[in-house]
Short mmCIF file of C-alpha atoms in Angstrom, two decimals:
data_model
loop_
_atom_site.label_atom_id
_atom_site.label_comp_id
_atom_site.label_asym_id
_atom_site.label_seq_id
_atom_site.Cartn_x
_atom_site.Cartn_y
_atom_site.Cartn_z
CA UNK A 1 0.00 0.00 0.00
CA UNK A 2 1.71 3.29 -0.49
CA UNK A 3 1.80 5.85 1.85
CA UNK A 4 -0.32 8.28 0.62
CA UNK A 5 -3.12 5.48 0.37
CA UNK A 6 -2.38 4.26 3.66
CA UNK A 7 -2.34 7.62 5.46
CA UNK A 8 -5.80 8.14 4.15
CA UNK A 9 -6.61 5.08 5.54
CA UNK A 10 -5.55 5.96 9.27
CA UNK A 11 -6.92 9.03 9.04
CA UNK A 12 -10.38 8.38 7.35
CA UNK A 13 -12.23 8.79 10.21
CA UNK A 14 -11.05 12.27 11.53
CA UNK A 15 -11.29 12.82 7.83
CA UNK A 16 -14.97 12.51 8.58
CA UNK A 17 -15.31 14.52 11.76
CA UNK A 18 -14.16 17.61 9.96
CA UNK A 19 -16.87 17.18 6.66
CA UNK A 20 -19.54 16.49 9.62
CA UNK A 21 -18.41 19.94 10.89
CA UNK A 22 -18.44 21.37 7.44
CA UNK A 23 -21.70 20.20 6.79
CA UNK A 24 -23.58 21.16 10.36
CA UNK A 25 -22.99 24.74 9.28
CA UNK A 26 -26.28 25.74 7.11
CA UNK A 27 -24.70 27.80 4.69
CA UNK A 28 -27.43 28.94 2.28
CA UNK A 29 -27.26 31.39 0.61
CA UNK A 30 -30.18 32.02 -0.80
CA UNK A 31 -32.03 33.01 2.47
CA UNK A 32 -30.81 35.98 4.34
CA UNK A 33 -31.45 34.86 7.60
CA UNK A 34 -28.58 32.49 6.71
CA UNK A 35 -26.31 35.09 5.78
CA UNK A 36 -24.17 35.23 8.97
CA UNK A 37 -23.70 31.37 8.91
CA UNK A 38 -21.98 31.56 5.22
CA UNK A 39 -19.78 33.90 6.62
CA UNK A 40 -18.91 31.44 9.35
CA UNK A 41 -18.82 28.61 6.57
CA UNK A 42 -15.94 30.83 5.18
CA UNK A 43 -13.73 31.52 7.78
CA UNK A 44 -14.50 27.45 8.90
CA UNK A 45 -12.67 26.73 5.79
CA UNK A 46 -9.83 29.25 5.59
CA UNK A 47 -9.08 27.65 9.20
CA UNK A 48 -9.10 24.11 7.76
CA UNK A 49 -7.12 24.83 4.52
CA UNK A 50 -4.20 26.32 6.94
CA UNK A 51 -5.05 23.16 9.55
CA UNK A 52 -4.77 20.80 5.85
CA UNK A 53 -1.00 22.49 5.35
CA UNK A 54 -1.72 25.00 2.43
CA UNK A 55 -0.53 28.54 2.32
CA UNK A 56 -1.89 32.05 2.38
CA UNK A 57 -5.89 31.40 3.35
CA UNK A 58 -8.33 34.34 3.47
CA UNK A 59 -11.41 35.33 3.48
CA UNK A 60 -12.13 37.67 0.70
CA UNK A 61 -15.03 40.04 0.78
CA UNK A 62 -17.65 40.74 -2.70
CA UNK A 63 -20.06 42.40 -3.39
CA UNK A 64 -22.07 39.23 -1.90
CA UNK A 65 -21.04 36.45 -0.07
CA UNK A 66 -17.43 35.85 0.78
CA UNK A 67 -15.09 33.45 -1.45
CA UNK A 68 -12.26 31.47 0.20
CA UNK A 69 -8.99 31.41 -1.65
CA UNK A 70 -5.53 29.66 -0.05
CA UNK A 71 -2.45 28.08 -2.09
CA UNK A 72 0.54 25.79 -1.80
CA UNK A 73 2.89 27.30 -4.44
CA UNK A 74 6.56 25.57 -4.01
CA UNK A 75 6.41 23.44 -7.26
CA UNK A 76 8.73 25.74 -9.72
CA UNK A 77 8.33 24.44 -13.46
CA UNK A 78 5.43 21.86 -12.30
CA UNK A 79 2.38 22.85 -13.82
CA UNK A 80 -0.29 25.18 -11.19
CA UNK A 81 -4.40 23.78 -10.97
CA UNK A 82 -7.14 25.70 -9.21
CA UNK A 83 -9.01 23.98 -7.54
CA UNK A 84 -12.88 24.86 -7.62
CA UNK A 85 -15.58 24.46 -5.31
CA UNK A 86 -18.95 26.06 -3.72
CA UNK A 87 -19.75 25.73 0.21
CA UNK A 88 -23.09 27.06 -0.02
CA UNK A 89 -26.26 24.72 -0.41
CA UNK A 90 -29.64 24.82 -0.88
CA UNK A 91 -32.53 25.56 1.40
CA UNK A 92 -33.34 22.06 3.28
CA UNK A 93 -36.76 22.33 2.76
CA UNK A 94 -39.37 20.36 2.99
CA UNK A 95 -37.90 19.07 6.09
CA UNK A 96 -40.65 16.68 7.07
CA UNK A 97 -39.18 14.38 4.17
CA UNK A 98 -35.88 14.02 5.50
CA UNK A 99 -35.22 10.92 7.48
CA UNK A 100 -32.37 12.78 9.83
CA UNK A 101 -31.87 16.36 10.57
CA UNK A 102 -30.54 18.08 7.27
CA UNK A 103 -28.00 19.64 9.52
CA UNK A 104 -26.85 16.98 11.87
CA UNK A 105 -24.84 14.73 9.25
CA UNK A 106 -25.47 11.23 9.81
CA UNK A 107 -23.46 8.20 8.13
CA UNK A 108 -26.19 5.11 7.11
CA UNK A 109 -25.09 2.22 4.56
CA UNK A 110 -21.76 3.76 3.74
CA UNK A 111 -23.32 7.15 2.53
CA UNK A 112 -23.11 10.40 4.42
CA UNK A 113 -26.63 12.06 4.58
CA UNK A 114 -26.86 16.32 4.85
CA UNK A 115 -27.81 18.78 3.10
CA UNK A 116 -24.75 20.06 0.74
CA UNK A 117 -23.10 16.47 1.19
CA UNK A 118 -22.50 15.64 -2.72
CA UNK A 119 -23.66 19.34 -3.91
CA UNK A 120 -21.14 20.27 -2.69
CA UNK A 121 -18.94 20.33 0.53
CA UNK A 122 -17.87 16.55 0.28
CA UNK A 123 -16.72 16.70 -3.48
CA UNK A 124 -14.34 19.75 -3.11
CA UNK A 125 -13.26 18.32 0.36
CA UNK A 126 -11.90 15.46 -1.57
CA UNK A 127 -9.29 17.74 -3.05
CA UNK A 128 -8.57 19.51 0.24
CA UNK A 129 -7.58 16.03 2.00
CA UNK A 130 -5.64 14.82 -0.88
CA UNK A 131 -3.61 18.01 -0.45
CA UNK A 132 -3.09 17.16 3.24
CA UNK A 133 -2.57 13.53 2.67
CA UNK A 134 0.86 14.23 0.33
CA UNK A 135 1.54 17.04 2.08
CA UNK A 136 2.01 15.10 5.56
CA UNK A 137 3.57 12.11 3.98
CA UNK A 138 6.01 13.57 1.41
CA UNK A 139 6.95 17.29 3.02
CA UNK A 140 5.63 18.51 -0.21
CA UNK A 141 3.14 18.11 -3.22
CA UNK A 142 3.77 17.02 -6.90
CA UNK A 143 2.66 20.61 -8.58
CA UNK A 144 0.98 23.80 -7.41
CA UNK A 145 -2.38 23.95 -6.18
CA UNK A 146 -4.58 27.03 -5.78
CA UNK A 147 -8.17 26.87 -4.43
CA UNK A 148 -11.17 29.04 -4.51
CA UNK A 149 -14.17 28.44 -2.78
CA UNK A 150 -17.11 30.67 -3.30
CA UNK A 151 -20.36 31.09 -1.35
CA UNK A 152 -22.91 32.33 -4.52
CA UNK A 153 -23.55 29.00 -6.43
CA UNK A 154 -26.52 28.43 -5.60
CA UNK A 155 -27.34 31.47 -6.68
CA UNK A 156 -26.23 31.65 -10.26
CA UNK A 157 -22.68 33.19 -8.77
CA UNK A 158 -22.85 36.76 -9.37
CA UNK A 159 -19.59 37.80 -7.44
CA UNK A 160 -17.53 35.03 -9.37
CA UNK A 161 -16.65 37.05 -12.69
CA UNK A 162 -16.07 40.17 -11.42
CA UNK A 163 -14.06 38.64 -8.65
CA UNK A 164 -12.27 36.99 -11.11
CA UNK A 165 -11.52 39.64 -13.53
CA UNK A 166 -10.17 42.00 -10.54
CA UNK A 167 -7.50 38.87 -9.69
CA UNK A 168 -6.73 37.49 -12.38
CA UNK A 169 -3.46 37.07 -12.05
CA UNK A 170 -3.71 35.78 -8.40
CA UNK A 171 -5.77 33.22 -9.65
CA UNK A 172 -3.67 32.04 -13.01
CA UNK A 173 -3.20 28.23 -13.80
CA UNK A 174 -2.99 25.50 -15.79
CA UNK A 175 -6.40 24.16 -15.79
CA UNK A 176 -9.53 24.52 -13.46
CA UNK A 177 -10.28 21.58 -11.71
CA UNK A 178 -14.02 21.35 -10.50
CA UNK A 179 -15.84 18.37 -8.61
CA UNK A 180 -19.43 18.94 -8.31
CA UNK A 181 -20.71 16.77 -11.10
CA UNK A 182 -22.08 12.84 -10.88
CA UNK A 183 -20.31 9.75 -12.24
CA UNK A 184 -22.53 7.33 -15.02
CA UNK A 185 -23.29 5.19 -11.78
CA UNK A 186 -21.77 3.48 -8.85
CA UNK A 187 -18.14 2.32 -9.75
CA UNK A 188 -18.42 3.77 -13.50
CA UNK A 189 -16.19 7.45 -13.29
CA UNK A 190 -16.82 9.72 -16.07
CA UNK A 191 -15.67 13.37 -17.24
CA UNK A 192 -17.59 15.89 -18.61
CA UNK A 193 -15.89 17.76 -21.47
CA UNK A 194 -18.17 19.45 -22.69
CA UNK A 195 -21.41 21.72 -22.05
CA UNK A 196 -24.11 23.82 -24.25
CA UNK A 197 -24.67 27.04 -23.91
CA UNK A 198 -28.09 28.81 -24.09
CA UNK A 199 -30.23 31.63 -26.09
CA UNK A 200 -33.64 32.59 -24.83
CA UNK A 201 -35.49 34.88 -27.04
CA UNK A 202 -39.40 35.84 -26.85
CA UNK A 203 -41.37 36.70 -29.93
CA UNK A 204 -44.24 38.96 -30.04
CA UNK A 205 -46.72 39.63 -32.87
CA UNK A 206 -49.32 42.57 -32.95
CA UNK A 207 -51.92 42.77 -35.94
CA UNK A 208 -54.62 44.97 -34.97
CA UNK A 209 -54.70 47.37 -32.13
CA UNK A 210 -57.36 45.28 -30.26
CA UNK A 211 -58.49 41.84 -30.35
CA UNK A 212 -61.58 41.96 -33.03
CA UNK A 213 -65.29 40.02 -32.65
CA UNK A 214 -64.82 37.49 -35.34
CA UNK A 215 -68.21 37.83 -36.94
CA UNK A 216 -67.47 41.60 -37.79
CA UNK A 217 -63.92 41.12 -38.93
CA UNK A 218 -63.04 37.37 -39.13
CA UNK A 219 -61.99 36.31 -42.41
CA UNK A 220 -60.94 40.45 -43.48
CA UNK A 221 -57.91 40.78 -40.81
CA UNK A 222 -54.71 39.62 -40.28
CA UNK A 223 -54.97 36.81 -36.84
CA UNK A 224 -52.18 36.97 -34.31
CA UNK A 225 -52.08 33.94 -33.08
CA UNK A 226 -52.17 32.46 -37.33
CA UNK A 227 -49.45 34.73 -37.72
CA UNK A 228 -47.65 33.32 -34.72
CA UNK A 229 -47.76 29.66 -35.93
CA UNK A 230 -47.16 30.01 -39.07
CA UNK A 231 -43.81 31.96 -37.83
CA UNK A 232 -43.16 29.08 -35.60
CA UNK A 233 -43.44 26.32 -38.15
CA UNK A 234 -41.08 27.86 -40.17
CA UNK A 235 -37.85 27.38 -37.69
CA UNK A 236 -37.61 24.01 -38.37
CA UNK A 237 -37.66 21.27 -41.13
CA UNK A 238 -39.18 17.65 -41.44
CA UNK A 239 -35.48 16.88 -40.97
CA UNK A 240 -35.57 17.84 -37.61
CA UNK A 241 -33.25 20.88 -38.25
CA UNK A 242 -33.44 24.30 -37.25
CA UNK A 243 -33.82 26.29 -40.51
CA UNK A 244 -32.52 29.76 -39.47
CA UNK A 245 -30.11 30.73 -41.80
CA UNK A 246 -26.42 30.56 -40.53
CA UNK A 247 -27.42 28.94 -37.23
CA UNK A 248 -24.59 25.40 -37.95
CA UNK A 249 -22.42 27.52 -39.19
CA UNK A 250 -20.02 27.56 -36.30
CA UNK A 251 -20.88 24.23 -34.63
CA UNK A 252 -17.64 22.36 -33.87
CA UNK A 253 -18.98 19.11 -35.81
CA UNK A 254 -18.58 15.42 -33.44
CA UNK A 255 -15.78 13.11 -34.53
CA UNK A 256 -15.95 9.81 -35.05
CA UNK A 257 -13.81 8.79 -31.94
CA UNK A 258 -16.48 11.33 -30.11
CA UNK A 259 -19.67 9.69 -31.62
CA UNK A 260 -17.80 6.39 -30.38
CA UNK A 261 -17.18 7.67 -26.99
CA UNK A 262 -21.26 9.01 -26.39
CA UNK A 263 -21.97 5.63 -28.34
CA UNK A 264 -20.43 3.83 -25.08
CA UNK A 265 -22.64 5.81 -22.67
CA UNK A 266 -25.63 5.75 -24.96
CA UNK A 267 -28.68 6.10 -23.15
CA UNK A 268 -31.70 3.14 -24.20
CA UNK A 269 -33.92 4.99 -26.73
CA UNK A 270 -36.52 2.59 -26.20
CA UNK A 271 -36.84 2.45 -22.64
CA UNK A 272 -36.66 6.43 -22.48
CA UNK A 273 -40.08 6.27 -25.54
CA UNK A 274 -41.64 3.93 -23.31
CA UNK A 275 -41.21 5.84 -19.63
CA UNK A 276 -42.47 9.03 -20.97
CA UNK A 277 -45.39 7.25 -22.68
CA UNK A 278 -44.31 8.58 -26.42
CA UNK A 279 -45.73 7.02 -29.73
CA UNK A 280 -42.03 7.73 -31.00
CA UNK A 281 -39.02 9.78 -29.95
CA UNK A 282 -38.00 13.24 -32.15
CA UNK A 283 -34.95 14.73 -33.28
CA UNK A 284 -32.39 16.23 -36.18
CA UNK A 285 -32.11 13.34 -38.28
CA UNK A 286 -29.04 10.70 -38.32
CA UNK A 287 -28.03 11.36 -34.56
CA UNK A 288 -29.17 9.67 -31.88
CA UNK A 289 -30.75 10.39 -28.73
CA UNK A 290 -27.60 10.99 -26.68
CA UNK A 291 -26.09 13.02 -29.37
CA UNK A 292 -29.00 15.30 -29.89
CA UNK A 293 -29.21 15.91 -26.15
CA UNK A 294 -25.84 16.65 -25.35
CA UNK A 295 -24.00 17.61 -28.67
CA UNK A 296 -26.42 19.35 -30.87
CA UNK A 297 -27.96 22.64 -31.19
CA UNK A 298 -31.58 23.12 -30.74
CA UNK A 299 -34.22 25.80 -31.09
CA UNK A 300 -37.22 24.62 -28.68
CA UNK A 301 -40.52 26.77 -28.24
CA UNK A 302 -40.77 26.94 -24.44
CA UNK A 303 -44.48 28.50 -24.27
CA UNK A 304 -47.01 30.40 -25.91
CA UNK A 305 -49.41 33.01 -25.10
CA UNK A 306 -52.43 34.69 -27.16
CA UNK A 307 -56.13 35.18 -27.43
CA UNK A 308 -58.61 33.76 -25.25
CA UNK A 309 -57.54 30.94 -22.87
CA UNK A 310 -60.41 30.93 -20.32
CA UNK A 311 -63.46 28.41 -20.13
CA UNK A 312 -65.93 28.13 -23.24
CA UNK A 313 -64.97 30.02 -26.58
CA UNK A 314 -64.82 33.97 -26.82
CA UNK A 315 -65.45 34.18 -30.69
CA UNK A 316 -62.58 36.63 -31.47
CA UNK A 317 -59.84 37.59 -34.03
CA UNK A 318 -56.56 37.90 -31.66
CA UNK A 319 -54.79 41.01 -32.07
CA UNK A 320 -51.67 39.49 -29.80
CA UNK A 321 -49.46 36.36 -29.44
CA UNK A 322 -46.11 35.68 -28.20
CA UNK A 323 -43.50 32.65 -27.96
CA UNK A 324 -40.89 31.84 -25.81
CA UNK A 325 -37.70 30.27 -27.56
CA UNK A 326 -34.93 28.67 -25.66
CA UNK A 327 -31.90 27.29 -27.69
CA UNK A 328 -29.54 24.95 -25.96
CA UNK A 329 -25.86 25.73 -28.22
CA UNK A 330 -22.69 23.89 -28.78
CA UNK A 331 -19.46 25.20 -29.39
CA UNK A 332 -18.68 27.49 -31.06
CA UNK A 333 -21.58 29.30 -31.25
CA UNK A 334 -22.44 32.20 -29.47
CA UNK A 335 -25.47 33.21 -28.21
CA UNK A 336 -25.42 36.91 -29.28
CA UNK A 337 -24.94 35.74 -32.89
CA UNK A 338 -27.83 32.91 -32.38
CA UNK A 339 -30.15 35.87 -31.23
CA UNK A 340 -29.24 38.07 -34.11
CA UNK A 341 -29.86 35.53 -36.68
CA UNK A 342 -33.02 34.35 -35.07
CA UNK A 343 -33.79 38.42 -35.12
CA UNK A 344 -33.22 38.36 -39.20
CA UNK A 345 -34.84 34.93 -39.56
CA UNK A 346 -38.43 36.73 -37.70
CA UNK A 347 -38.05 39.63 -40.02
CA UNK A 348 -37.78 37.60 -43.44
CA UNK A 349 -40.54 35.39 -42.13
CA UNK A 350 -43.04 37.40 -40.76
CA UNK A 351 -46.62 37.14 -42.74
CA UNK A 352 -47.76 39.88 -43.85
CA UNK A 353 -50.38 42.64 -42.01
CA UNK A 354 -48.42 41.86 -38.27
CA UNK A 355 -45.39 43.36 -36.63
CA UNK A 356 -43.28 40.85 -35.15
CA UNK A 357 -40.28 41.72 -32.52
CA UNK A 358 -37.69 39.72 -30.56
CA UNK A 359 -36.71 40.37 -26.81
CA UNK A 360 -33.27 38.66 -25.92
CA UNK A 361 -34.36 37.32 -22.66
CA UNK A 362 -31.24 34.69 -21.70
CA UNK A 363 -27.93 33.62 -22.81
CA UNK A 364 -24.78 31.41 -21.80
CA UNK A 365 -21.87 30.43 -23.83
CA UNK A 366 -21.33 26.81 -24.67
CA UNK A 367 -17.92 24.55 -23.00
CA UNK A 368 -16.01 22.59 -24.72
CA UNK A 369 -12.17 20.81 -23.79
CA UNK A 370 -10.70 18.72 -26.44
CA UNK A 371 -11.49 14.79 -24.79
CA UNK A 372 -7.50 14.14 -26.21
CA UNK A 373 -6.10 17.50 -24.06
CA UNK A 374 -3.59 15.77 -22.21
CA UNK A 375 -5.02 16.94 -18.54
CA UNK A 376 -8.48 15.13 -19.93
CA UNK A 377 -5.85 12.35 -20.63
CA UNK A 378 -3.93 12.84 -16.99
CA UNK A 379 -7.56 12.90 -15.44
CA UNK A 380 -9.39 10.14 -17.43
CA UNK A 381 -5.98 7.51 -16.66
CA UNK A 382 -6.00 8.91 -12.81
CA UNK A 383 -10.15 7.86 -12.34
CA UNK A 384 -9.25 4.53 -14.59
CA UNK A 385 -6.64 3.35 -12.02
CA UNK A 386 -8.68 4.48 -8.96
CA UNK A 387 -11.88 2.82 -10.17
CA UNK A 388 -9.99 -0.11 -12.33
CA UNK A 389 -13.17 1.09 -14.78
CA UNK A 390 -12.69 2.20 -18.24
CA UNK A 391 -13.44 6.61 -17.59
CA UNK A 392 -16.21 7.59 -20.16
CA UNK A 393 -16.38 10.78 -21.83
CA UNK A 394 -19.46 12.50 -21.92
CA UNK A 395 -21.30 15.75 -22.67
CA UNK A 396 -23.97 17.63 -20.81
CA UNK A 397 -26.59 19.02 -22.44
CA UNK A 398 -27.16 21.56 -19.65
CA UNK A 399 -25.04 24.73 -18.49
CA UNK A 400 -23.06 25.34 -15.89
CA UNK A 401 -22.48 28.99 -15.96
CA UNK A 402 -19.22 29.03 -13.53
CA UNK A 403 -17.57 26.73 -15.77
CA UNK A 404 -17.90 29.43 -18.92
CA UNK A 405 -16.87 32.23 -16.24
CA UNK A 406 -13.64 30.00 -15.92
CA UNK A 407 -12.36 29.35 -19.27
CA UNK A 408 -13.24 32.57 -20.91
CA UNK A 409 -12.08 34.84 -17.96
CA UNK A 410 -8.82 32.63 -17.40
CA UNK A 411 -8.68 30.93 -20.88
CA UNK A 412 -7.49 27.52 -19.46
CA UNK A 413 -8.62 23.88 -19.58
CA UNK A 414 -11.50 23.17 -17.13
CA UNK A 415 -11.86 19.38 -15.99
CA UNK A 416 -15.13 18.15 -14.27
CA UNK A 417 -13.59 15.41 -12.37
CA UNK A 418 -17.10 14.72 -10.61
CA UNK A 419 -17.15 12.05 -7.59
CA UNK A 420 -20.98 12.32 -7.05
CA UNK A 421 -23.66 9.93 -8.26
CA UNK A 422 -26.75 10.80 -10.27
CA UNK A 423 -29.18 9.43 -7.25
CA UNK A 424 -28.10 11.21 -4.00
CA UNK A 425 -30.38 13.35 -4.02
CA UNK A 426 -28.99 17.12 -4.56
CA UNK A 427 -31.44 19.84 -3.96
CA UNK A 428 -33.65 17.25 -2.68
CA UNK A 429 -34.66 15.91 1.02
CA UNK A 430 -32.32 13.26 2.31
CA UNK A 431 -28.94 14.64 0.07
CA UNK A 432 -26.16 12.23 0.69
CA UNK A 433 -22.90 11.33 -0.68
CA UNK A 434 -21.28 7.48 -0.81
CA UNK A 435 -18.19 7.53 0.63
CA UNK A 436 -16.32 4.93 -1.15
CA UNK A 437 -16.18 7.58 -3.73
CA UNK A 438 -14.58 9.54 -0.67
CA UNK A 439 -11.75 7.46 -0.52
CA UNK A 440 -11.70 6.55 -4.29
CA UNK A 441 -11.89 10.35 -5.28
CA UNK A 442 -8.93 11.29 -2.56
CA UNK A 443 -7.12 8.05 -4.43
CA UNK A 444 -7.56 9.23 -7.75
CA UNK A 445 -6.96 12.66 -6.79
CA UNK A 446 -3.44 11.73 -5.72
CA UNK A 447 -3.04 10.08 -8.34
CA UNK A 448 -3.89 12.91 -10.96
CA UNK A 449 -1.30 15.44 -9.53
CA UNK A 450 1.31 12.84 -9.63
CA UNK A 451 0.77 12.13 -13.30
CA UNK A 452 0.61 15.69 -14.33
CA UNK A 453 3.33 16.61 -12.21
CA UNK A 454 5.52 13.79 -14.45
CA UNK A 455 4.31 15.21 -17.69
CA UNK A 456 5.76 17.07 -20.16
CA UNK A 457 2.66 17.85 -22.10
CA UNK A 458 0.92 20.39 -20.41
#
């Protein structure tokens, strides 16, 4: 057994005892009542990243809640990761569902159960133990570690850019490292390399200046809500494909080694038609399911509004409608050009007798890291060892805003080495967190730094 590996083991259990601390502090920061116990979440942590062996910890103010930064920086020519992670959680709520106090963290069947346990004190505390783990049995660690913990991500982290941007050069590295995302399942690790973005645009359409009784004018003016549709049925194809001029034009298109990759972690097409009680499954044709959820653009209408929705029939022409339009992107598109060329698209398909206009509403930018990037490489052969599991490579076909906020603001790699599993329960009651990925995370962890502090690559 080596030493690191063994240390772990000796000291598992006071390991523990300080995440049981961690979590018995409700840090959430959505509710102001709570907003003195984030700030004691904070300085908790700067304490325990000194008490772990790293260097310089403080408690730096925003505009919002506080963000945690401390460093270990005594690697010259090794390569430098910052380490990511958010201490605040979510409200516990409803509490009568939860089968032990949120707060008091209990350990049942090998899983930890509080609120924040896998979303997402335990996941970042991984990283914080591995540091202490080489640290007390080496005198020293492979490479250079930096960590910043914030207190806003439950929030949609509105101190994080700015906070960023002001220390930029404080917080310079190699790569971003960030736990807070599941594995496939129990025993099967996986990294995320990749993320889409998001456009939300709404679309209004005025014909007359008031709705119209359809006996007087039906048949003689132009109908809203007609006007709408037909506008709507013209942003896709019987392909499946959005039709707005330009909007592929800066996709970066799947390999074959990719389509191979999300063809290993393929989700069963059948089994999802059947659980959602669907006559058949839709899509942009020649991808499949997986693909079209995680690595393709789409243009979805999200809701629509117009005329008269109340009981019984009010015989009228409608003199308003509007749609809401979310598109989920994939790099490299941007979601200011998706929203112009939607804008152009309205205006060259717009029937005629209405005025049609688009309100930009939302937007993200999509994530991508090359899956060959040697610290995907470093990471995937790190979780492979740890897990003795082949590492898959998948895509998200969600956002994560933070992880944008990191490669665009520090333009470096961003890994999402995630130790949590898609069951325990984030945001929900009874949260929890298995710790044999405790141990295998701090393992492959270890691991990790070693490799990339051996390579040349990155």
């Amino acid at each position: 057994m080596k030493k690191t590996e063994q240390y772990a083991a000796q000291h598992r259990e006071r390991h523990l005892e300080e995440l049981k601390e961690l979590l018995r502090i409700p840090s959430i920061s959505t509710l102001s009542e709570h907003k003195g116990d984030v700030a004691r979440c904070a300085q908790w942590l700067s304490e325990a990243l000194t008490d772990s062996g790293l260097e310089h910890a403080e408690v730096m103010q925003t505009a919002g809640h506080p963000i945690v930064y401390a460093d270990w920086l005594h690697a010259p020519g090794k390569p430098t990761l910052l380490i990511y992670g958010h201490y605040d959680v979510q409200p516990a709520d409803p509490l009568d569902l939860w089968d032990s106090a949120p707060f008091e963290p209990e350990i049942r069947d090998g899983k930890i159960y509080a609120r924040g346990a896998t979303d997402d004190k335990a996941q970042f505390w991984i990283h914080v133990k591995a540091a202490e783990t080489m640290l007390k049995t080496a005198g020293t660690l492979p490479l250079n570690l930096k960590f910043i913990l914030e207190g806003e991500e439950e929030i949609t982290s509105p101190s994080l850019a700015p906070f960023i941007q002001q220390h930029a050069d404080k917080l310079k590295a190699d790569a971003v490292i960030i736990s807070d995302t599941p594995m496939l399942e129990k025993g099967k690790p996986a990294l995320i390399y990749g993320l889409r973005g998001v456009a939300g645009v709404e679309i209004s359409v005025q014909a007359a200046k008031n709705d119209l009784h359809s006996g007087l004018y039906g048949g003689g003016v132009p109908n809203a809500v007609h006007a709408l549709v037909s506008l709507l049925d013209s942003f896709h194809d019987e392909k499946g494909q959005v039709t707005v001029e330009g909007f592929y034009d800066r996709i970066v298109t799947l390999t074959e080694k990719e389509r191979e990759e999300l063809g290993r972690v393929a989700q069963n097409e059948e089994k999802i038609r059947k659980d959602l009680e669907l006559s058949e499954l839709y899509g942009e044709e020649g991808y499949t399911f997986t693909e079209r959820t995680t690595a393709r653009p789409t243009l979805e209408i999200t809701g629509i509004t117009g005329g008269f929705a109340g009981e019984g029939i009010k015989p009228i022409v409608p003199a308003q409608a509007k749609a809401k339009i979310a598109c989920r992107l994939v790099a490299d598109q941007r979601p200011e050009e998706i929203m112009k060329l939607i804008e152009k698209h309205v205006a060259a398909h717009t029937p005629p007798g209405v005025k049609a206009t688009v309100a930009r509403i939302l937007q993200g930018n999509p994530f991508l890291t090359p899956s060959d990037h040697p610290i995907m490489v470093a990471a995937s052969h790190a979780l492979k060892l740890a897990y003795g599991e082949q590492t898959a490579l998948t895509r998200g076909g969600g956002s994560i805003p933070i992880v944008d906020v990191f490669e665009r603001l520090l333009k470096t790699p961003v890994v999402m080495m995630g130790f949590g599993l898609p069951d325990e329960n984030l945001h929900a009651p009874n949260e929890h967190f298995d710790l044999d990925n405790f141990d295998k995370g701090l393992q492959t962890v270890t691991l990790f730094w070693d490799e990339l502090a051996a390579s040349e690559t990155l």
